[in-house]
Short mmCIF file of C-alpha atoms and ligand atoms in Angstrom, two decimals:
data_model
loop_
_atom_site.label_atom_id
_atom_site.label_comp_id
_atom_site.label_asym_id
_atom_site.label_seq_id
_atom_site.Cartn_x
_atom_site.Cartn_y
_atom_site.Cartn_z
CA MET X 17 -111.40 -91.79 64.02
CA LYS X 18 -108.97 -93.37 66.47
CA LYS X 19 -106.20 -95.61 65.09
CA PHE X 20 -104.45 -98.58 66.73
CA ASP X 21 -101.82 -101.12 65.74
CA ILE X 22 -104.00 -104.05 66.82
CA PHE X 23 -107.64 -104.76 67.66
CA VAL X 24 -108.38 -107.70 69.91
CA ILE X 25 -112.00 -108.89 69.92
CA GLY X 26 -112.66 -110.63 73.25
CA GLY X 27 -111.02 -109.80 76.58
CA GLY X 28 -110.96 -113.33 78.06
CA LEU X 29 -107.82 -115.36 78.68
CA SER X 30 -106.50 -115.51 75.13
CA GLY X 31 -107.47 -111.93 74.25
CA ALA X 32 -105.95 -110.53 77.44
CA SER X 33 -102.72 -112.51 77.12
CA THR X 34 -102.28 -111.56 73.44
CA ALA X 35 -102.84 -107.90 74.37
CA LEU X 36 -100.33 -108.20 77.21
CA HIS X 37 -97.57 -109.68 75.03
CA LEU X 38 -98.10 -107.05 72.33
CA SER X 39 -98.37 -104.15 74.78
CA LYS X 40 -95.02 -105.22 76.27
CA LYS X 41 -93.55 -104.85 72.81
CA GLY X 42 -94.82 -101.24 72.73
CA TYR X 43 -97.76 -101.53 70.33
CA SER X 44 -101.07 -99.68 70.66
CA ILE X 45 -103.97 -102.05 71.28
CA LEU X 46 -107.72 -101.80 71.60
CA VAL X 47 -109.52 -104.71 73.30
CA ILE X 48 -113.26 -104.96 72.72
CA GLU X 49 -115.14 -107.05 75.29
CA LYS X 50 -118.87 -107.63 75.28
CA GLU X 51 -119.30 -108.26 79.01
CA ILE X 52 -119.25 -105.46 81.58
CA ARG X 53 -116.92 -107.35 83.93
CA GLN X 54 -115.60 -110.84 84.65
CA ASN X 55 -118.47 -112.91 86.02
CA ILE X 56 -117.76 -116.40 87.31
CA LYS X 57 -116.06 -118.11 84.40
CA PRO X 58 -117.22 -121.63 83.55
CA CYS X 59 -113.67 -123.00 83.73
CA ALA X 60 -112.20 -125.38 86.31
CA GLY X 61 -108.85 -123.58 86.18
CA GLY X 62 -106.50 -126.56 85.93
CA MET X 63 -103.24 -125.63 84.26
CA ALA X 64 -99.74 -127.00 83.90
CA SER X 65 -97.36 -124.79 85.86
CA SER X 66 -94.91 -125.10 82.95
CA MET X 67 -97.22 -122.74 81.03
CA LYS X 68 -95.89 -119.81 83.06
CA LYS X 69 -93.11 -119.64 80.47
CA PHE X 70 -95.72 -118.31 78.02
CA LEU X 71 -96.70 -115.45 80.34
CA PRO X 72 -94.65 -112.32 80.94
CA LEU X 73 -95.89 -111.75 84.52
CA ASN X 74 -96.12 -113.46 87.88
CA ILE X 75 -99.54 -115.12 88.30
CA GLU X 76 -99.05 -116.34 91.90
CA LYS X 77 -102.07 -114.25 93.06
CA ALA X 78 -104.40 -116.26 90.81
CA ILE X 79 -103.22 -119.68 92.05
CA GLU X 80 -105.69 -121.27 94.49
CA SER X 81 -104.24 -124.79 94.84
CA LYS X 82 -101.02 -126.56 94.01
CA ILE X 83 -101.78 -130.14 93.09
CA ARG X 84 -99.79 -133.17 94.28
CA ASN X 85 -102.09 -136.07 93.35
CA VAL X 86 -104.46 -136.96 90.56
CA GLU X 87 -107.29 -139.31 91.57
CA PHE X 88 -109.21 -141.49 89.12
CA ARG X 89 -112.53 -143.20 89.86
CA TRP X 90 -115.04 -145.33 88.00
CA LYS X 91 -118.62 -144.31 88.88
CA GLY X 92 -117.61 -142.97 92.26
CA SER X 93 -115.68 -146.04 93.38
CA ASP X 94 -112.22 -147.49 92.83
CA ASN X 95 -109.46 -144.99 93.60
CA VAL X 96 -106.36 -144.92 91.48
CA ILE X 97 -103.94 -142.21 92.58
CA ALA X 98 -101.17 -140.75 90.45
CA ASP X 99 -98.50 -138.88 92.28
CA LEU X 100 -97.38 -135.70 90.51
CA SER X 101 -93.70 -135.77 91.18
CA GLY X 102 -91.56 -132.62 91.26
CA GLU X 103 -92.45 -129.06 92.20
CA SER X 104 -96.29 -128.83 91.95
CA PRO X 105 -96.47 -129.22 88.19
CA PHE X 106 -100.25 -128.69 88.11
CA TRP X 107 -102.07 -125.67 89.51
CA ILE X 108 -105.68 -124.65 89.95
CA ILE X 109 -106.10 -121.00 89.19
CA LYS X 110 -109.19 -118.85 89.60
CA ARG X 111 -109.96 -117.82 86.05
CA GLU X 112 -111.62 -114.52 86.93
CA LYS X 113 -108.45 -113.52 88.82
CA LEU X 114 -106.06 -114.68 86.12
CA ASP X 115 -107.93 -112.88 83.33
CA GLN X 116 -108.07 -109.73 85.47
CA LEU X 117 -104.33 -109.83 86.26
CA LEU X 118 -103.50 -110.11 82.56
CA ILE X 119 -105.81 -107.36 81.40
CA ASP X 120 -104.72 -105.01 84.23
CA GLU X 121 -101.07 -105.46 83.25
CA ALA X 122 -101.88 -104.83 79.58
CA LEU X 123 -103.79 -101.65 80.58
CA LYS X 124 -100.75 -100.49 82.59
CA ASN X 125 -98.74 -100.79 79.37
CA GLY X 126 -101.15 -98.50 77.55
CA THR X 127 -103.70 -100.96 76.13
CA GLU X 128 -107.26 -99.56 75.94
CA ILE X 129 -110.37 -101.61 76.60
CA LEU X 130 -113.99 -100.96 75.62
CA ARG X 131 -116.56 -102.84 77.70
CA PRO X 132 -119.41 -103.67 77.43
CA VAL X 133 -119.16 -103.15 73.67
CA THR X 134 -119.75 -105.43 70.71
CA VAL X 135 -118.51 -105.14 67.17
CA ASN X 136 -121.26 -104.61 64.60
CA LYS X 137 -119.27 -104.56 61.39
CA ILE X 138 -115.69 -105.21 60.28
CA THR X 139 -114.38 -104.10 56.91
CA LYS X 140 -110.97 -103.74 55.30
CA GLU X 141 -110.01 -100.55 53.48
CA ASN X 142 -106.55 -100.00 51.98
CA ASN X 143 -105.12 -102.84 54.09
CA LYS X 144 -106.49 -101.36 57.33
CA TRP X 145 -109.20 -102.90 59.48
CA LYS X 146 -112.18 -100.68 60.19
CA ILE X 147 -114.66 -101.63 62.89
CA ASN X 148 -118.02 -100.17 63.76
CA CYS X 149 -118.91 -100.79 67.39
CA SER X 150 -122.13 -100.79 69.40
CA ASN X 151 -120.96 -97.52 71.06
CA ASN X 152 -121.36 -95.90 67.58
CA PHE X 153 -117.63 -95.22 67.25
CA ILE X 154 -115.43 -96.30 64.35
CA TYR X 155 -111.82 -97.43 64.86
CA LYS X 156 -108.98 -98.39 62.51
CA SER X 157 -106.09 -100.79 62.96
CA GLU X 158 -103.32 -102.66 61.13
CA PHE X 159 -104.00 -106.13 62.60
CA LEU X 160 -107.00 -107.99 63.97
CA VAL X 161 -106.99 -110.71 66.65
CA ILE X 162 -110.13 -112.82 67.04
CA ALA X 163 -110.37 -113.99 70.66
CA ASP X 164 -114.13 -114.21 71.17
CA GLY X 165 -114.15 -117.75 72.56
CA SER X 166 -116.07 -120.92 71.77
CA GLN X 167 -119.18 -119.10 70.57
CA SER X 168 -117.02 -117.03 68.20
CA LYS X 169 -118.95 -115.03 65.66
CA TRP X 170 -115.90 -113.81 63.76
CA ALA X 171 -113.66 -116.88 63.29
CA GLY X 172 -116.13 -118.45 60.83
CA HIS X 173 -116.85 -115.09 59.20
CA PHE X 174 -113.17 -114.78 58.24
CA ASN X 175 -112.67 -118.49 57.45
CA LEU X 176 -110.30 -119.13 60.34
CA GLY X 177 -110.21 -122.70 61.64
CA PRO X 178 -112.57 -125.57 60.81
CA ARG X 179 -115.53 -124.77 58.57
CA ARG X 180 -117.77 -126.82 60.86
CA PRO X 181 -116.43 -126.55 64.41
CA LYS X 182 -116.84 -129.54 66.74
CA TYR X 183 -118.11 -129.00 70.25
CA ALA X 184 -117.97 -130.70 73.62
CA ASN X 185 -121.02 -130.14 75.81
CA THR X 186 -120.16 -129.11 79.35
CA ILE X 187 -121.79 -128.18 82.64
CA ALA X 188 -119.83 -126.14 85.18
CA LEU X 189 -120.64 -125.49 88.82
CA ARG X 190 -118.76 -124.00 91.73
CA LEU X 191 -119.74 -125.38 95.15
CA LYS X 192 -118.77 -123.95 98.54
CA GLY X 193 -116.53 -126.20 100.65
CA LEU X 194 -114.28 -128.98 99.41
CA GLY X 195 -116.64 -131.98 99.68
CA ASN X 196 -114.42 -135.06 99.82
CA ILE X 197 -111.78 -133.62 97.48
CA PRO X 198 -108.38 -133.21 99.16
CA LYS X 199 -107.08 -129.65 98.85
CA ASP X 200 -104.04 -130.78 96.88
CA ALA X 201 -105.70 -133.34 94.54
CA VAL X 202 -107.85 -133.24 91.44
CA ARG X 203 -110.35 -136.00 90.70
CA PHE X 204 -111.46 -137.44 87.37
CA ASP X 205 -114.44 -139.79 87.33
CA PHE X 206 -115.36 -141.94 84.33
CA GLY X 207 -118.41 -144.08 83.63
CA PHE X 208 -121.20 -141.77 84.80
CA ILE X 209 -121.28 -139.64 81.64
CA LYS X 210 -121.71 -141.15 78.20
CA TYR X 211 -118.85 -140.19 75.85
CA GLY X 212 -117.17 -138.11 78.51
CA PHE X 213 -116.21 -137.73 82.14
CA THR X 214 -116.57 -135.53 85.21
CA TRP X 215 -113.96 -133.64 87.16
CA ALA X 216 -113.57 -131.87 90.51
CA PHE X 217 -110.79 -129.30 90.97
CA PRO X 218 -110.35 -127.62 94.39
CA LEU X 219 -110.02 -123.87 94.89
CA LYS X 220 -109.17 -122.41 98.33
CA GLU X 221 -112.72 -122.57 99.70
CA SER X 222 -114.77 -124.18 96.96
CA VAL X 223 -114.65 -126.82 94.25
CA ASN X 224 -115.08 -126.41 90.51
CA ILE X 225 -117.06 -129.36 89.23
CA GLY X 226 -117.38 -130.07 85.54
CA LEU X 227 -119.27 -132.57 83.40
CA GLY X 228 -118.23 -132.97 79.79
CA THR X 229 -119.28 -135.09 76.84
CA PHE X 230 -117.07 -135.13 73.75
CA ILE X 231 -118.70 -137.22 71.00
CA ASN X 232 -121.96 -136.87 69.04
CA ASN X 233 -123.05 -133.78 70.96
CA GLY X 234 -124.18 -136.03 73.80
CA LEU X 235 -126.57 -134.53 76.33
CA LEU X 236 -125.99 -133.84 80.00
CA GLU X 237 -129.58 -133.35 81.06
CA ASP X 238 -130.08 -136.39 83.29
CA GLU X 239 -130.63 -134.70 86.64
CA GLU X 240 -130.60 -137.96 88.58
CA ILE X 241 -127.13 -138.89 87.27
CA ASN X 242 -125.85 -135.35 87.70
CA ASN X 243 -126.96 -135.35 91.35
CA LYS X 244 -125.31 -138.74 91.88
CA ILE X 245 -122.06 -137.31 90.53
CA ILE X 246 -122.18 -134.27 92.79
CA LYS X 247 -122.92 -136.50 95.80
CA SER X 248 -119.97 -138.71 94.86
CA PHE X 249 -117.74 -135.64 95.25
CA GLY X 250 -119.00 -135.33 98.82
CA PHE X 251 -121.71 -132.66 98.50
CA GLU X 252 -125.17 -133.18 99.98
CA ASN X 253 -126.82 -129.83 99.27
CA LEU X 254 -128.02 -130.06 95.70
CA SER X 255 -129.43 -126.55 95.33
CA PHE X 256 -126.79 -124.99 93.11
CA GLN X 257 -126.54 -122.94 89.96
CA ASN X 258 -124.86 -124.40 86.94
CA THR X 259 -123.70 -123.10 83.57
CA HIS X 260 -124.04 -124.99 80.31
CA LYS X 261 -121.35 -124.24 77.77
CA LYS X 262 -120.40 -125.62 74.39
CA LEU X 263 -116.65 -125.80 74.06
CA ARG X 264 -115.00 -125.71 70.62
CA ILE X 265 -112.58 -128.61 70.45
CA TRP X 266 -109.63 -129.24 68.15
CA ASN X 267 -110.84 -130.76 64.91
CA GLY X 268 -108.01 -131.11 62.40
CA PHE X 269 -105.15 -129.03 61.04
CA HIS X 270 -106.47 -125.72 59.77
CA LYS X 271 -105.23 -122.31 58.84
CA ILE X 272 -106.00 -119.97 61.71
CA ASN X 273 -104.59 -116.85 60.14
CA GLY X 274 -105.42 -114.79 57.09
CA ASP X 275 -104.07 -111.52 55.76
CA ARG X 276 -103.43 -109.34 58.86
CA ILE X 277 -105.84 -111.40 60.93
CA LEU X 278 -105.59 -114.45 63.20
CA ALA X 279 -107.65 -116.35 65.78
CA VAL X 280 -106.43 -117.43 69.23
CA GLY X 281 -107.71 -119.70 72.03
CA ASP X 282 -111.17 -121.25 71.79
CA ALA X 283 -112.12 -119.11 68.79
CA ALA X 284 -109.39 -120.99 66.90
CA SER X 285 -110.83 -124.41 67.99
CA LEU X 286 -107.79 -125.41 70.00
CA CYS X 287 -109.27 -127.15 73.08
CA ASP X 288 -108.00 -130.64 73.81
CA PRO X 289 -110.66 -133.08 72.51
CA PHE X 290 -109.84 -135.65 75.21
CA LEU X 291 -109.53 -133.63 78.44
CA ALA X 292 -111.03 -130.22 77.51
CA GLU X 293 -107.80 -128.42 78.31
CA GLY X 294 -108.06 -124.96 76.85
CA ILE X 295 -105.88 -122.77 79.08
CA ARG X 296 -102.69 -124.23 77.70
CA PRO X 297 -103.53 -123.68 74.00
CA SER X 298 -104.90 -120.23 74.82
CA LEU X 299 -101.55 -119.22 76.33
CA ILE X 300 -99.48 -120.90 73.62
CA SER X 301 -101.53 -119.39 70.80
CA SER X 302 -101.41 -115.90 72.36
CA PHE X 303 -97.64 -116.15 72.60
CA TYR X 304 -97.13 -117.18 68.96
CA ALA X 305 -99.82 -114.77 67.73
CA ALA X 306 -97.99 -111.85 69.36
CA GLU X 307 -94.67 -113.08 67.97
CA SER X 308 -96.07 -113.24 64.41
CA ILE X 309 -97.77 -109.85 64.58
CA ASP X 310 -94.57 -108.33 65.96
CA GLN X 311 -92.58 -109.82 63.06
CA CYS X 312 -94.95 -108.09 60.63
CA LEU X 313 -95.13 -104.76 62.43
CA SER X 314 -91.34 -104.64 62.72
CA GLN X 315 -91.17 -105.52 59.01
CA LYS X 316 -89.23 -108.75 59.37
CA LEU X 317 -92.03 -110.63 57.58
CA ASN X 318 -95.05 -109.65 55.52
CA HIS X 319 -97.41 -112.48 56.46
CA LEU X 320 -98.73 -114.31 59.54
CA ASN X 321 -98.43 -117.84 58.13
CA ASN X 322 -95.80 -118.81 60.72
CA TYR X 323 -98.51 -118.53 63.35
CA SER X 324 -100.71 -121.31 61.90
CA LYS X 325 -97.61 -123.41 61.24
CA ASN X 326 -96.37 -123.03 64.81
CA MET X 327 -99.78 -123.92 66.26
CA ASN X 328 -100.19 -126.94 63.99
CA ASP X 329 -96.67 -128.18 64.83
CA LYS X 330 -96.54 -127.37 68.50
CA TRP X 331 -100.14 -128.12 69.46
CA GLY X 332 -102.03 -129.74 66.56
CA LYS X 333 -99.77 -132.78 66.23
CA SER X 334 -100.44 -133.76 69.83
CA MET X 335 -104.19 -133.00 69.49
CA ALA X 336 -104.48 -135.26 66.42
CA TRP X 337 -103.50 -138.13 68.74
CA GLY X 338 -105.68 -136.76 71.56
CA ARG X 339 -108.66 -136.89 69.20
CA ARG X 340 -107.93 -140.49 68.21
CA ILE X 341 -107.54 -141.47 71.86
CA ALA X 342 -110.84 -139.71 72.73
CA GLN X 343 -112.72 -141.48 69.96
CA VAL X 344 -111.66 -144.91 71.22
CA PHE X 345 -111.67 -144.14 74.95
CA TYR X 346 -115.13 -142.56 75.11
CA ARG X 347 -116.76 -145.16 72.81
CA PHE X 348 -115.45 -148.04 74.94
CA PRO X 349 -115.06 -146.35 78.31
CA LYS X 350 -114.80 -149.48 80.43
CA THR X 351 -111.99 -150.90 78.29
CA GLY X 352 -110.54 -147.40 78.07
CA TYR X 353 -110.53 -147.16 81.85
CA GLN X 354 -108.87 -150.57 82.19
CA LEU X 355 -106.16 -149.71 79.65
CA GLY X 356 -105.88 -145.98 80.21
CA VAL X 357 -106.09 -145.82 83.99
CA LYS X 358 -105.68 -149.29 85.54
CA ARG X 359 -102.48 -150.20 83.69
CA LYS X 360 -99.53 -149.82 86.00
CA THR X 361 -97.87 -146.92 84.19
CA ALA X 362 -101.09 -145.27 82.94
CA PRO X 363 -101.87 -142.81 85.79
CA LYS X 364 -98.31 -141.54 85.65
CA ARG X 365 -98.66 -140.93 81.91
CA ILE X 366 -101.91 -138.96 82.37
CA ALA X 367 -100.22 -136.96 85.11
CA GLN X 368 -97.33 -136.26 82.70
CA ILE X 369 -99.82 -135.06 80.08
CA LEU X 370 -101.54 -132.74 82.56
CA SER X 371 -98.24 -131.29 83.71
CA GLY X 372 -97.11 -130.70 80.14
CA GLU X 373 -94.14 -133.08 80.47
CA MET X 374 -95.47 -135.36 77.71
CA ASN X 375 -97.92 -134.98 74.89
CA TYR X 376 -100.35 -137.41 73.25
CA GLU X 377 -97.97 -137.90 70.34
CA ASP X 378 -95.17 -139.09 72.68
CA ILE X 379 -97.59 -141.51 74.34
CA ALA X 380 -98.93 -142.86 71.04
CA LYS X 381 -95.38 -143.38 69.75
CA ARG X 382 -94.49 -145.34 72.88
CA VAL X 383 -97.53 -147.59 72.50
CA ILE X 384 -96.81 -148.19 68.80
CA LYS X 385 -93.16 -148.97 69.59
CA ARG X 386 -94.25 -151.41 72.27
CA LEU X 387 -96.59 -153.15 69.81
CA LEU X 388 -93.86 -153.35 67.15
CA ILE X 389 -91.36 -154.81 69.61
CA LYS X 390 -93.95 -157.36 70.81
CA ASN X 391 -94.64 -158.53 67.25
C1 FAD L 5 -116.80 -126.27 82.25
C2 FAD L 5 -115.43 -125.96 81.71
C3 FAD L 5 -114.30 -126.28 82.45
C4 FAD L 5 -113.03 -126.04 81.93
N1 FAD L 5 -111.94 -126.36 82.68
C5 FAD L 5 -110.70 -126.18 82.17
C6 FAD L 5 -109.54 -126.52 82.94
O1 FAD L 5 -109.62 -126.94 84.09
N2 FAD L 5 -108.34 -126.35 82.35
C7 FAD L 5 -108.19 -125.87 81.09
O2 FAD L 5 -107.06 -125.80 80.59
N3 FAD L 5 -109.27 -125.49 80.36
C8 FAD L 5 -110.51 -125.63 80.87
N4 FAD L 5 -111.61 -125.22 80.14
C9 FAD L 5 -111.39 -124.55 78.84
C10 FAD L 5 -111.06 -123.07 79.03
O3 FAD L 5 -111.95 -122.47 79.94
C11 FAD L 5 -111.14 -122.32 77.70
O4 FAD L 5 -110.38 -123.00 76.74
C12 FAD L 5 -110.65 -120.87 77.83
O5 FAD L 5 -111.57 -120.13 78.59
C13 FAD L 5 -110.47 -120.20 76.48
O6 FAD L 5 -110.18 -118.83 76.66
P1 FAD L 5 -110.59 -117.77 75.53
O7 FAD L 5 -110.06 -116.47 75.97
O8 FAD L 5 -110.19 -118.29 74.20
O9 FAD L 5 -112.17 -117.78 75.56
P2 FAD L 5 -113.12 -117.15 76.72
O10 FAD L 5 -112.51 -117.32 78.04
O11 FAD L 5 -114.48 -117.74 76.47
O12 FAD L 5 -113.12 -115.60 76.38
C14 FAD L 5 -113.78 -115.07 75.28
C15 FAD L 5 -114.14 -113.63 75.60
O13 FAD L 5 -114.70 -113.01 74.46
C16 FAD L 5 -115.84 -112.27 74.83
N5 FAD L 5 -116.68 -112.18 73.64
C17 FAD L 5 -117.39 -113.18 73.06
N6 FAD L 5 -118.00 -112.73 71.95
C18 FAD L 5 -117.65 -111.42 71.82
C19 FAD L 5 -117.94 -110.43 70.87
N7 FAD L 5 -118.73 -110.68 69.81
N8 FAD L 5 -117.43 -109.18 71.05
C20 FAD L 5 -116.62 -108.92 72.11
N9 FAD L 5 -116.31 -109.84 73.04
C21 FAD L 5 -116.80 -111.07 72.89
C22 FAD L 5 -116.44 -113.06 75.98
O14 FAD L 5 -117.27 -112.26 76.78
C23 FAD L 5 -115.21 -113.53 76.71
O15 FAD L 5 -114.77 -112.62 77.68
C24 FAD L 5 -112.88 -125.45 80.65
C25 FAD L 5 -114.01 -125.07 79.93
C26 FAD L 5 -115.28 -125.31 80.45
C27 FAD L 5 -116.49 -124.90 79.65
#
């Protein structure tokens, strides 16, 4: 029976980046991934460039566009433009490439990966994790990282995160050509989708289009509206393939670690409930997960509780405000658009959120302060 320091279930963004951080620290890791290889990932790839500080390698090869402007529209018309000042603070990366870069680097450091393999059973014996896999092998490890994404089977099994996860419904498509999206701009369009919005993020030679609805498990099945949206992004050929995906969104402060186990990324329900941002929390959670596991393996601590605390402090506090904003904005989208986009300073604030310069908590505090001063 082969033994490892750490098992990582799921070799997507958060699994690969956790494995990379830990492999750099010299630990032995086994990643178990159910897919044979990276297919097209239903992810638009927008990320704040400031997140590179959470990655121990250069990801230039995965960057497809560096964004200078953020465009906002209401049902395909109106055009509010926010200028992203500074050195391209927002990038569009190709997710398949980014995930591959991370896993390749982890493999170079000695990480092992099993794919396509699923885990059939996980048990704990004498403080060691024992897993039985679909390849009929049994492995043992000291720590377990759950990184199996929004459809996680294991986060709930081990009581990590919300008991009843909340989901956004999304549709993702990648279309050839750029339509009418400038190569250095992303576009958000409100009003077409009930309780949500649509987005178009340019890659080098194609555009990632997404439709998302965030409240009441709204549906996205109206083909007529969906075609209107795609046409509004400048595409005439409507024969395309799309992917439906339910995305686990942040839903309250929860413990996302247990004894020698923790969940990262979507499996930990960390996606932004307002804008569906999940790359940032995946990278942040991987970083703190690796830090906590290292503290235990190097015997500085004997628990992983710092991990949940860090994620609640550094991510959850902002998401609590993001959730409140989403609940008001998507219920009253027209008013939301007037206040959240048409106000003079609003586009700049959204741009600052996307680039990681500000969080929802900072914004909410500003608004409250303004109200207090007014009264
Ligand atoms: C349409 C859409 C657009 C998006 N656009 C953006 C964006 O522009 N910017 C942004 O920040 N975020 C975006 N997101 C969110 C982002 O894609 C996710 O938050 C991110 O992929 C989370 O990474 P992850 O590694 O936690 O999960 P995943 O990337 O889903 O990886 C999970 C991995 O686990 C594997 N797996 C699952 N179950 C098992 C199992 N039982 N055993 C072994 N392996 C398993 C899967 O095959 C997969 O490889 C978008 C999401 C969607 C759906």
